[in-house]
């Protein structure tokens, strides 16, 4: 067991990874798994081991959920403003640790420091500040039920919230869940993703300097062994999950058995429609950022189906290829690098499998972009050159299934109606964009596109303050906004005073 001292930022990610190896954070303390088991964490850019994570099971989850349950009444009894102030303090503290957190997440995920990892760490500070400021919005209403009665509603925390996160933007996705849960008076147990357990652990360790012990706990481990017991644990009254559709279904099924609420952020196959009157240069830039090429396409909202009007198709493809070619692949920790690696060998094989399958389709053309790094020390790195496919239809496997890699399909269309119909012809409905100078077309598209997050002439990522979430197989519930905090982390109690 290791007790918390005042933490100083350590920007050597290798040293930091070793220092926090093998721990969970429960009740304010770093503790190993009860079994003593650990699993290796590797750097996907070199294949080398950088540390270990605690391999937790149901007994560790029980320890964490019990600590959270013990801490919850006092946390909920604190004034909402006080909790908000603590979150704002947390935000300031994280701002002092952005560099080390950025470096650590770059080391374990392979995401480039300058374009992705450091940015992710800053978003964490932003999310904490945003939700800290919303504390006084946890308001109820008075209801004009009867003149002889005072009828009102009040927002109450749910209790202990289980947070299950993936590896693609682990710190940001965790922050967007824990910040609203905490400010609303819940306590939290996070289960980190097995591929990226270290930066989120360090983040929780930093936050625990400000938060009372037991309010924020984190355990690492594998899905069935550690994630599943978190969902079934009797103290856990709500689960918020980001991950695959298959696992989301399992989580929802268990939550259904327990009759507890669940928020699910699942996959996407987000369409981008480029009309012939669009500003092509801007649309191309939007495709590069929207497809998250700098994150190797590992994003639920990746613009992985780009419908381009016949008249501008060839110009768009040529410009897109040129822009992606200009991105530099390399060591994620190098400031000159735009694109790092994919997360794991499994993911690499999956992505390469899709590329092979796309190449084998009739009429397809695979435009491989950028260049693999020449550096000898990165020879074992999990680098995948971005691929832009043309000539594939919306019925192709590559246009239907979530690849979660740097692969996009540019699909030609000749009428707006055809583009909207194809964009909506998907199991998913997370994000969508339309690029046009015509306001009427833009407005029509925003009404008809089946997605939770629709943008015109831009393609930005989830932002604190804007409700984010999907329709269809992309999930249940919304995140990142005031409504997300109220709807998903509190319940509304009705109170009636009879004055007679
Ligand atoms: P991915 O394909 O991105 O790894 P998963 O949905 O498998 O997506 O994983 C997302 C998170 O869900 C991870 O933290 C993982 O450990 C966890 N998880 C996997 N299986 C289960 C399960 N049966 N119950 C709860 N959590 C799980």
Coordinates of C-alpha atoms and ligand atoms in Angstrom, one line a residue:
X1 CA 0.0 0.0 0.0
X2 CA 1.3 3.4 -0.9
X3 CA 0.0 6.6 0.7
X4 CA -0.5 9.8 -1.2
X5 CA 2.1 12.6 -0.9
X6 CA 1.9 16.0 -2.6
X7 CA 2.5 15.0 -6.2
X8 CA 4.9 16.8 -8.5
X9 CA 4.6 16.6 -12.2
X10 CA 6.9 14.1 -13.8
X11 CA 7.3 14.6 -17.5
X12 CA 9.4 11.5 -18.0
X13 CA 6.6 9.1 -19.0
X14 CA 8.8 6.0 -18.7
X15 CA 9.6 6.8 -15.1
X16 CA 6.1 7.8 -14.3
X17 CA 4.7 4.5 -15.9
X18 CA 7.0 2.5 -13.7
X19 CA 6.1 4.5 -10.6
X20 CA 2.4 3.9 -10.9
X21 CA 2.7 0.3 -12.2
X22 CA 0.5 -2.4 -10.6
X23 CA -1.9 -0.2 -8.6
X24 CA -5.6 0.5 -8.3
X25 CA -6.7 3.6 -6.5
X26 CA -9.3 2.8 -3.8
X27 CA -10.4 4.9 -0.8
X28 CA -7.6 7.4 -1.6
X29 CA -4.8 4.8 -1.6
X30 CA -2.8 3.1 -4.2
X31 CA -3.2 -0.6 -3.7
X32 CA -2.4 -3.7 -5.7
X33 CA -5.0 -6.3 -6.8
X34 CA -5.9 -8.6 -3.9
X35 CA -4.7 -11.6 -6.0
X36 CA -1.3 -9.8 -6.6
X37 CA -1.8 -10.4 -10.3
X38 CA -0.6 -7.8 -12.8
X39 CA -0.6 -7.5 -16.6
X40 CA 1.9 -5.9 -18.9
X41 CA 1.4 -2.5 -20.5
X42 CA 3.3 -2.0 -23.8
X43 CA 4.3 1.0 -25.9
X44 CA 2.7 0.4 -29.3
X45 CA 5.4 2.4 -31.0
X46 CA 8.2 0.1 -30.0
X47 CA 6.5 -3.1 -28.7
X48 CA 8.4 -2.7 -25.4
X49 CA 6.9 -3.1 -22.0
X50 CA 6.6 0.2 -20.1
X51 CA 4.9 -1.1 -16.9
X52 CA 2.2 -3.1 -15.4
X53 CA -1.4 -2.7 -14.3
X54 CA -3.2 -4.4 -11.5
X55 CA -5.3 -7.3 -12.8
X56 CA -8.3 -6.8 -10.7
X57 CA -11.2 -9.2 -10.2
X58 CA -14.6 -9.1 -8.4
X59 CA -13.0 -8.8 -4.9
X60 CA -11.1 -5.6 -5.9
X61 CA -14.3 -4.2 -7.5
X62 CA -16.1 -4.9 -4.3
X63 CA -13.4 -3.1 -2.3
X64 CA -13.7 -0.1 -4.6
X65 CA -17.5 0.0 -4.7
X66 CA -17.6 -0.4 -0.9
X67 CA -15.2 2.5 -0.5
X68 CA -17.3 4.6 -2.9
X69 CA -20.5 3.7 -1.1
X70 CA -19.0 4.7 2.3
X71 CA -17.8 8.0 0.9
X72 CA -21.1 8.9 -0.8
X73 CA -23.3 10.2 1.9
X74 CA -20.8 12.8 3.1
X75 CA -20.0 13.8 -0.5
X76 CA -23.7 14.2 -1.3
X77 CA -24.3 16.2 1.9
X78 CA -21.7 18.7 0.9
X79 CA -23.2 21.8 -0.7
X80 CA -23.3 21.6 -4.5
X81 CA -21.3 24.8 -4.8
X82 CA -18.6 23.3 -2.6
X83 CA -18.4 20.2 -4.8
X84 CA -18.2 22.5 -7.8
X85 CA -15.4 24.5 -6.2
X86 CA -13.5 21.3 -5.6
X87 CA -13.9 20.3 -9.3
X88 CA -12.7 23.7 -10.3
X89 CA -9.6 23.2 -8.1
X90 CA -9.2 19.8 -9.7
X91 CA -9.3 21.5 -13.1
X92 CA -6.5 23.9 -12.1
X93 CA -4.4 21.1 -10.8
X94 CA -4.8 19.1 -14.0
X95 CA -3.7 22.2 -16.0
X96 CA -0.4 21.9 -14.1
X97 CA -0.1 18.3 -15.1
X98 CA -1.1 18.5 -18.8
X99 CA 2.4 17.8 -20.1
X100 CA 3.0 14.7 -18.0
X101 CA -0.5 13.3 -18.7
X102 CA -0.1 14.0 -22.4
X103 CA 3.2 12.2 -22.5
X104 CA 2.0 9.2 -20.5
X105 CA -1.1 8.7 -22.6
X106 CA 1.1 9.1 -25.8
X107 CA 3.4 6.4 -24.4
X108 CA 0.8 3.9 -23.7
X109 CA -1.6 4.5 -26.6
X110 CA 0.7 5.6 -29.4
X111 CA -1.3 8.8 -30.1
X112 CA 0.9 11.6 -31.2
X113 CA 1.7 14.1 -28.4
X114 CA 1.3 17.4 -30.3
X115 CA -1.7 16.6 -32.4
X116 CA -3.6 14.3 -29.9
X117 CA -2.4 13.4 -26.5
X118 CA -1.5 16.8 -25.1
X119 CA -4.8 18.1 -26.5
X120 CA -6.7 15.3 -24.7
X121 CA -5.1 16.3 -21.4
X122 CA -6.2 19.9 -21.8
X123 CA -9.8 18.8 -22.5
X124 CA -9.8 17.0 -19.2
X125 CA -9.1 20.3 -17.4
X126 CA -11.8 22.0 -19.5
X127 CA -14.4 19.3 -18.7
X128 CA -13.7 19.6 -14.9
X129 CA -14.0 23.4 -15.0
X130 CA -17.2 23.2 -17.1
X131 CA -18.9 20.8 -14.7
X132 CA -17.6 22.6 -11.6
X133 CA -19.4 25.7 -12.8
X134 CA -22.7 23.8 -13.2
X135 CA -23.0 22.9 -9.6
X136 CA -25.7 25.5 -8.9
X137 CA -27.7 24.2 -11.8
X138 CA -28.7 21.1 -9.8
X139 CA -32.0 22.9 -9.2
X140 CA -35.6 21.6 -8.8
X141 CA -38.9 23.3 -9.6
X142 CA -42.0 24.3 -7.8
X143 CA -45.1 22.7 -9.3
X144 CA -48.6 24.4 -9.3
X145 CA -50.3 21.2 -8.2
X146 CA -52.8 22.5 -5.6
X147 CA -53.2 25.9 -3.8
X148 CA -53.2 24.1 -0.4
X149 CA -50.0 22.4 -1.1
X150 CA -46.4 23.3 -1.7
X151 CA -45.2 20.9 -4.4
X152 CA -41.6 20.8 -5.5
X153 CA -39.0 18.7 -7.1
X154 CA -35.4 18.2 -6.2
X155 CA -32.4 16.6 -7.9
X156 CA -30.7 13.9 -5.9
X157 CA -27.6 11.9 -6.8
X158 CA -28.0 8.3 -7.8
X159 CA -25.3 7.0 -5.4
X160 CA -22.4 5.1 -6.7
X161 CA -21.7 5.3 -10.5
X162 CA -19.7 2.7 -12.4
X163 CA -17.7 4.2 -15.3
X164 CA -16.4 1.8 -18.0
X165 CA -14.1 3.4 -20.5
X166 CA -12.2 2.4 -23.7
X167 CA -8.6 3.1 -24.8
X168 CA -9.0 5.6 -27.7
X169 CA -9.3 8.8 -25.7
X170 CA -9.3 7.4 -22.2
X171 CA -8.7 10.5 -20.1
X172 CA -11.1 12.7 -22.0
X173 CA -13.9 10.1 -22.0
X174 CA -13.4 9.4 -18.4
X175 CA -13.5 13.1 -17.5
X176 CA -16.7 13.6 -19.4
X177 CA -18.3 10.9 -17.2
X178 CA -16.7 11.5 -13.8
X179 CA -17.1 15.3 -13.7
X180 CA -20.9 15.4 -14.0
X181 CA -21.3 12.3 -11.8
X182 CA -19.2 13.8 -9.1
X183 CA -20.6 17.3 -9.1
X184 CA -24.1 15.9 -8.9
X185 CA -23.1 14.2 -5.6
X186 CA -22.4 10.7 -6.8
X187 CA -19.2 8.8 -6.0
X188 CA -17.5 6.8 -8.7
X189 CA -15.7 3.6 -9.5
X190 CA -13.9 3.7 -12.9
X191 CA -12.8 0.5 -14.7
X192 CA -10.0 1.5 -17.1
X193 CA -9.4 -0.1 -20.5
X194 CA -6.8 -2.9 -20.4
X195 CA -4.8 -1.3 -23.3
X196 CA -4.5 2.1 -21.6
X197 CA -4.7 1.9 -17.8
X198 CA -1.8 4.1 -16.7
X199 CA -2.6 7.7 -17.7
X200 CA -6.2 7.5 -16.3
X201 CA -4.8 6.0 -13.0
X202 CA -2.3 8.9 -12.8
X203 CA -5.2 11.4 -13.5
X204 CA -7.3 9.9 -10.7
X205 CA -4.3 10.0 -8.4
X206 CA -3.9 13.7 -9.1
X207 CA -7.6 14.3 -8.6
X208 CA -7.5 12.5 -5.3
X209 CA -5.3 15.2 -3.9
X210 CA -8.4 17.5 -3.9
X211 CA -11.2 15.0 -3.5
X212 CA -12.1 13.3 -0.2
X213 CA -10.9 9.7 0.0
X214 CA -13.3 7.2 -1.7
X215 CA -15.1 9.7 -3.8
X216 CA -13.2 8.7 -7.0
X217 CA -11.8 5.2 -7.2
X218 CA -10.3 3.4 -10.2
X219 CA -9.5 -0.3 -10.9
X220 CA -7.8 -1.9 -13.9
X221 CA -8.4 -5.3 -15.4
X222 CA -10.1 -7.3 -18.1
X223 CA -13.7 -6.9 -19.2
X224 CA -15.4 -10.1 -18.0
X225 CA -13.2 -10.3 -14.9
X226 CA -13.3 -6.7 -13.7
X227 CA -15.8 -4.8 -15.8
X228 CA -18.7 -7.3 -15.5
X229 CA -18.6 -7.4 -11.6
X230 CA -18.7 -3.6 -11.6
X231 CA -22.0 -3.7 -13.4
X232 CA -23.5 -6.4 -11.2
X233 CA -22.2 -5.0 -7.9
X234 CA -25.2 -4.2 -5.7
X235 CA -23.8 -0.8 -4.6
X236 CA -23.6 0.5 -8.1
X237 CA -26.7 2.3 -9.1
X238 CA -25.8 3.5 -12.6
X239 CA -23.4 2.6 -15.2
X240 CA -22.0 4.8 -17.9
X241 CA -20.1 3.0 -20.7
X242 CA -18.2 3.8 -23.8
X243 CA -17.0 0.9 -26.0
X244 CA -18.2 -1.5 -28.6
X245 CA -21.8 -2.3 -29.5
X246 CA -21.3 -6.0 -28.4
X247 CA -20.1 -5.1 -25.0
X248 CA -22.6 -2.3 -24.7
X249 CA -25.3 -4.8 -25.2
X250 CA -23.9 -7.1 -22.4
X251 CA -23.7 -4.1 -20.0
X252 CA -27.2 -3.0 -20.9
X253 CA -28.6 -6.5 -20.4
X254 CA -27.0 -6.8 -16.9
X255 CA -28.2 -3.3 -16.0
X256 CA -31.6 -4.3 -17.2
X257 CA -31.6 -7.3 -14.8
X258 CA -30.7 -4.9 -12.0
X259 CA -33.1 -2.2 -13.3
X260 CA -30.5 0.4 -13.1
X261 CA -30.0 3.2 -15.6
X262 CA -27.3 3.0 -18.2
X263 CA -25.7 5.4 -20.6
X264 CA -24.0 3.9 -23.7
X265 CA -21.7 5.6 -26.1
X266 CA -21.1 3.0 -28.8
X267 CA -19.8 2.9 -32.3
X268 CA -20.3 5.1 -35.4
X269 CA -20.0 5.1 -39.2
X270 CA -20.4 8.8 -39.5
X271 CA -21.3 10.2 -42.9
X272 CA -19.9 13.4 -44.4
X273 CA -21.8 14.8 -47.4
X274 CA -19.9 17.2 -49.7
X275 CA -22.2 19.0 -52.2
X276 CA -20.9 20.4 -55.5
X277 CA -21.3 24.0 -54.2
X278 CA -19.2 23.3 -51.0
X279 CA -16.0 25.2 -50.3
X280 CA -13.8 22.2 -51.3
X281 CA -10.6 23.3 -49.5
X282 CA -12.6 23.6 -46.2
X283 CA -14.3 20.3 -46.8
X284 CA -11.0 18.6 -47.4
X285 CA -9.6 20.0 -44.2
X286 CA -12.8 19.0 -42.4
X287 CA -12.4 15.4 -43.7
X288 CA -8.8 15.2 -42.4
X289 CA -9.8 16.4 -38.9
X290 CA -13.2 14.6 -39.0
X291 CA -11.7 11.3 -39.9
X292 CA -9.2 11.8 -37.0
X293 CA -6.3 10.7 -39.2
X294 CA -3.9 12.1 -36.5
X295 CA -5.5 9.6 -34.1
X296 CA -5.2 6.8 -36.7
X297 CA -9.0 7.0 -37.2
X298 CA -9.6 5.6 -33.7
X299 CA -12.7 7.7 -32.9
X300 CA -16.4 6.8 -32.7
X301 CA -17.2 9.9 -34.8
X302 CA -14.6 9.3 -37.5
X303 CA -15.9 10.5 -40.9
X304 CA -15.5 7.1 -42.3
X305 CA -18.1 7.5 -45.1
X306 CA -17.5 10.6 -47.2
X307 CA -20.2 11.1 -49.9
X308 CA -18.9 13.5 -52.5
X309 CA -20.9 14.9 -55.4
X310 CA -19.9 13.6 -58.8
X311 CA -18.8 17.0 -60.0
X312 CA -16.2 17.6 -57.3
X313 CA -15.3 14.0 -56.5
X314 CA -12.0 13.7 -58.3
X315 CA -10.8 17.2 -57.2
X316 CA -11.8 16.3 -53.6
X317 CA -10.0 13.0 -53.6
X318 CA -6.8 14.5 -55.0
X319 CA -6.8 17.3 -52.4
X320 CA -7.6 14.9 -49.6
X321 CA -4.8 12.5 -50.6
X322 CA -2.3 15.4 -50.8
X323 CA -3.3 16.6 -47.3
X324 CA -3.0 13.2 -45.7
X325 CA 0.3 12.6 -47.5
X326 CA 1.6 15.7 -45.8
X327 CA 1.0 14.2 -42.3
X328 CA 4.1 12.8 -40.8
X329 CA 4.0 9.4 -39.2
X330 CA 6.5 8.8 -36.4
X331 CA 7.4 8.5 -32.7
X332 CA 4.3 9.6 -30.8
X333 CA 6.5 11.6 -28.4
X334 CA 8.3 13.5 -31.1
X335 CA 6.9 17.0 -31.5
X336 CA 7.3 16.7 -35.3
X337 CA 4.9 13.7 -35.5
X338 CA 1.4 14.1 -36.7
X339 CA 0.3 10.5 -36.7
X340 CA 1.4 7.8 -34.2
X341 CA 0.4 4.2 -34.0
X342 CA -2.7 2.1 -33.6
X343 CA -3.2 0.8 -30.1
X344 CA -2.6 -3.0 -30.3
X345 CA -1.6 -5.9 -32.5
X346 CA -5.2 -7.1 -32.5
X347 CA -6.4 -3.7 -33.7
X348 CA -3.6 -3.6 -36.4
X349 CA -4.6 -7.0 -37.7
X350 CA -8.3 -6.0 -37.8
X351 CA -7.5 -2.8 -39.7
X352 CA -5.2 -4.5 -42.2
X353 CA -7.9 -7.2 -42.7
X354 CA -10.4 -4.5 -43.7
X355 CA -7.9 -2.9 -46.1
X356 CA -7.3 -6.3 -47.7
X357 CA -11.1 -6.9 -48.0
X358 CA -11.6 -3.5 -49.5
X359 CA -8.8 -4.0 -52.1
X360 CA -10.4 -7.3 -53.2
X361 CA -13.7 -5.6 -54.1
X362 CA -14.4 -4.9 -57.7
X363 CA -13.8 -1.3 -58.9
X364 CA -12.1 -0.3 -55.6
X365 CA -9.0 1.8 -55.4
X366 CA -7.0 2.1 -52.3
X367 CA -4.9 5.3 -52.0
X368 CA -2.3 4.7 -49.4
X369 CA -1.1 8.0 -47.8
X370 CA 1.8 9.4 -45.9
X371 CA 4.9 7.2 -45.2
X372 CA 5.9 4.7 -42.6
X373 CA 8.6 6.1 -40.3
X374 CA 12.1 5.2 -41.4
X375 CA 13.5 5.2 -37.8
X376 CA 15.0 1.7 -37.0
X377 CA 13.8 2.0 -33.3
X378 CA 10.2 2.1 -34.5
X379 CA 10.5 -1.1 -36.6
X380 CA 8.2 -3.0 -34.2
X381 CA 5.7 -0.1 -34.0
X382 CA 2.1 -0.6 -34.9
X383 CA 2.0 1.9 -37.7
X384 CA -0.7 1.8 -40.4
X385 CA -0.6 4.1 -43.4
X386 CA -3.9 5.9 -43.8
X387 CA -6.0 4.6 -46.7
X388 CA -8.6 6.5 -48.7
X389 CA -10.8 4.1 -50.7
X390 CA -12.7 5.2 -53.8
X391 CA -15.0 3.1 -55.9
X392 CA -16.7 1.3 -53.0
X393 CA -20.4 1.6 -52.5
X394 CA -22.3 2.2 -49.3
X395 CA -23.2 -1.5 -49.2
X396 CA -19.5 -2.5 -48.9
X397 CA -18.4 -4.1 -45.6
X398 CA -16.0 -1.2 -45.3
X399 CA -18.8 1.3 -45.4
X400 CA -21.0 -0.6 -43.0
X401 CA -18.8 -1.8 -40.2
X402 CA -16.8 0.3 -37.8
X403 CA -13.1 -0.2 -38.6
X404 CA -11.7 2.1 -35.9
X405 CA -8.6 2.7 -38.0
X406 CA -7.2 5.2 -40.6
X407 CA -9.5 4.0 -43.4
X408 CA -12.2 6.1 -45.0
X409 CA -14.4 5.4 -48.0
X410 CA -15.1 8.3 -50.5
X411 CA -18.4 7.4 -52.2
X412 CA -19.6 9.2 -55.3
X413 CA -23.2 10.5 -55.6
X414 CA -25.1 12.5 -58.2
X415 CA -28.2 13.8 -56.3
X416 CA -28.7 15.2 -52.8
X417 CA -31.6 12.8 -52.2
X418 CA -29.3 9.8 -53.0
X419 CA -26.6 11.2 -50.6
X420 CA -29.0 11.6 -47.7
X421 CA -30.6 8.2 -48.2
X422 CA -27.2 6.5 -48.3
X423 CA -25.9 8.5 -45.3
X424 CA -28.9 7.3 -43.3
X425 CA -28.6 3.7 -44.6
X426 CA -26.4 2.6 -41.7
X427 CA -26.9 0.7 -38.4
X428 CA -25.2 3.7 -36.7
X429 CA -26.2 7.3 -36.0
X430 CA -23.6 9.1 -34.0
X431 CA -22.3 12.1 -36.0
X432 CA -22.9 13.5 -39.5
X433 CA -21.8 16.6 -41.5
X434 CA -23.0 18.4 -44.6
X435 CA -20.8 20.7 -46.6
X436 CA -22.7 23.2 -48.8
X437 CA -23.0 27.0 -49.4
X438 CA -26.8 26.5 -49.8
X439 CA -28.6 27.3 -46.5
X440 CA -31.8 25.5 -47.6
X441 CA -29.9 22.3 -48.3
X442 CA -28.0 22.6 -45.1
X443 CA -31.1 23.1 -43.0
X444 CA -32.9 20.2 -44.7
X445 CA -30.0 17.9 -44.1
X446 CA -29.7 18.8 -40.4
X447 CA -33.4 17.8 -40.1
X448 CA -33.1 14.6 -42.1
X449 CA -29.7 13.1 -41.1
X450 CA -30.2 10.4 -38.5
X451 CA -27.5 11.2 -36.0
X452 CA -27.1 12.7 -32.5
X453 CA -24.5 15.3 -33.5
X454 CA -24.9 17.1 -36.9
X455 CA -22.7 19.9 -38.2
X456 CA -22.7 22.1 -41.2
X457 CA -19.4 23.1 -42.8
X458 CA -17.3 21.9 -39.9
X459 CA -16.4 18.7 -38.2
X460 CA -15.3 19.4 -34.6
X461 CA -15.2 16.8 -31.8
X462 CA -17.3 16.6 -28.7
X463 CA -17.2 19.8 -26.6
X464 CA -18.1 20.4 -23.0
X465 CA -21.5 22.1 -23.1
X466 CA -22.9 20.4 -26.2
X467 CA -25.0 17.2 -25.8
X468 CA -23.2 14.3 -27.4
X469 CA -24.6 10.8 -28.1
X470 CA -26.1 8.6 -30.7
X471 CA -29.2 7.2 -32.2
X472 CA -29.8 3.6 -33.5
X473 CA -26.8 1.3 -32.6
X474 CA -24.7 4.2 -31.6
X475 CA -26.0 4.3 -28.1
X476 CA -28.3 5.5 -25.4
X477 CA -28.3 8.8 -23.6
X478 CA -26.2 12.0 -23.9
X479 CA -23.0 13.2 -22.5
X480 CA -21.0 16.4 -22.1
X481 CA -23.8 18.9 -21.4
X482 CA -25.8 20.3 -18.5
X483 CA -28.8 18.1 -19.5
X484 CA -26.5 15.1 -19.5
X485 CA -25.6 15.8 -15.9
X486 CA -29.2 16.3 -14.8
X487 CA -30.8 13.5 -16.9
X488 CA -28.1 10.8 -16.3
X489 CA -26.6 11.4 -12.9
X490 CA -29.5 12.5 -10.8
X491 CA -33.0 11.4 -10.2
X492 CA -35.9 13.8 -9.6
X493 CA -37.7 13.5 -6.3
X494 CA -41.2 15.0 -6.0
X495 CA -42.0 16.5 -2.6
X496 CA -45.5 17.6 -1.5
X497 CA -46.3 19.6 1.6
X498 CA -49.9 19.5 2.6
X499 CA -50.7 22.8 4.4
X500 CA -54.2 21.9 5.5
Ligands
LIG1 P1 -13.0 -2.2 -27.5 O1 -13.3 -3.1 -28.7 O2 -12.8 -0.8 -27.8 O3 -11.9 -2.8 -26.6 P2 -14.9 -3.1 -25.6 O4 -16.3 -2.8 -25.6 O5 -14.5 -4.5 -25.6 O6 -14.3 -2.2 -26.7 O7 -14.2 -2.4 -24.3 C1 -14.6 -1.2 -23.7 C2 -14.5 -1.4 -22.2 O8 -15.4 -2.3 -21.8 C3 -13.1 -1.8 -21.7 O9 -12.8 -1.2 -20.5 C4 -13.4 -3.3 -21.5 O10 -12.5 -3.9 -20.5 C5 -14.8 -3.3 -20.9 N1 -15.5 -4.6 -21.0 C6 -15.3 -5.6 -21.9 N2 -16.1 -6.6 -21.7 C7 -16.9 -6.2 -20.6 C8 -18.0 -6.9 -19.9 N3 -18.4 -8.1 -20.2 N4 -18.6 -6.2 -18.9 C9 -18.2 -4.9 -18.6 N5 -17.1 -4.3 -19.2 C10 -16.5 -4.9 -20.2

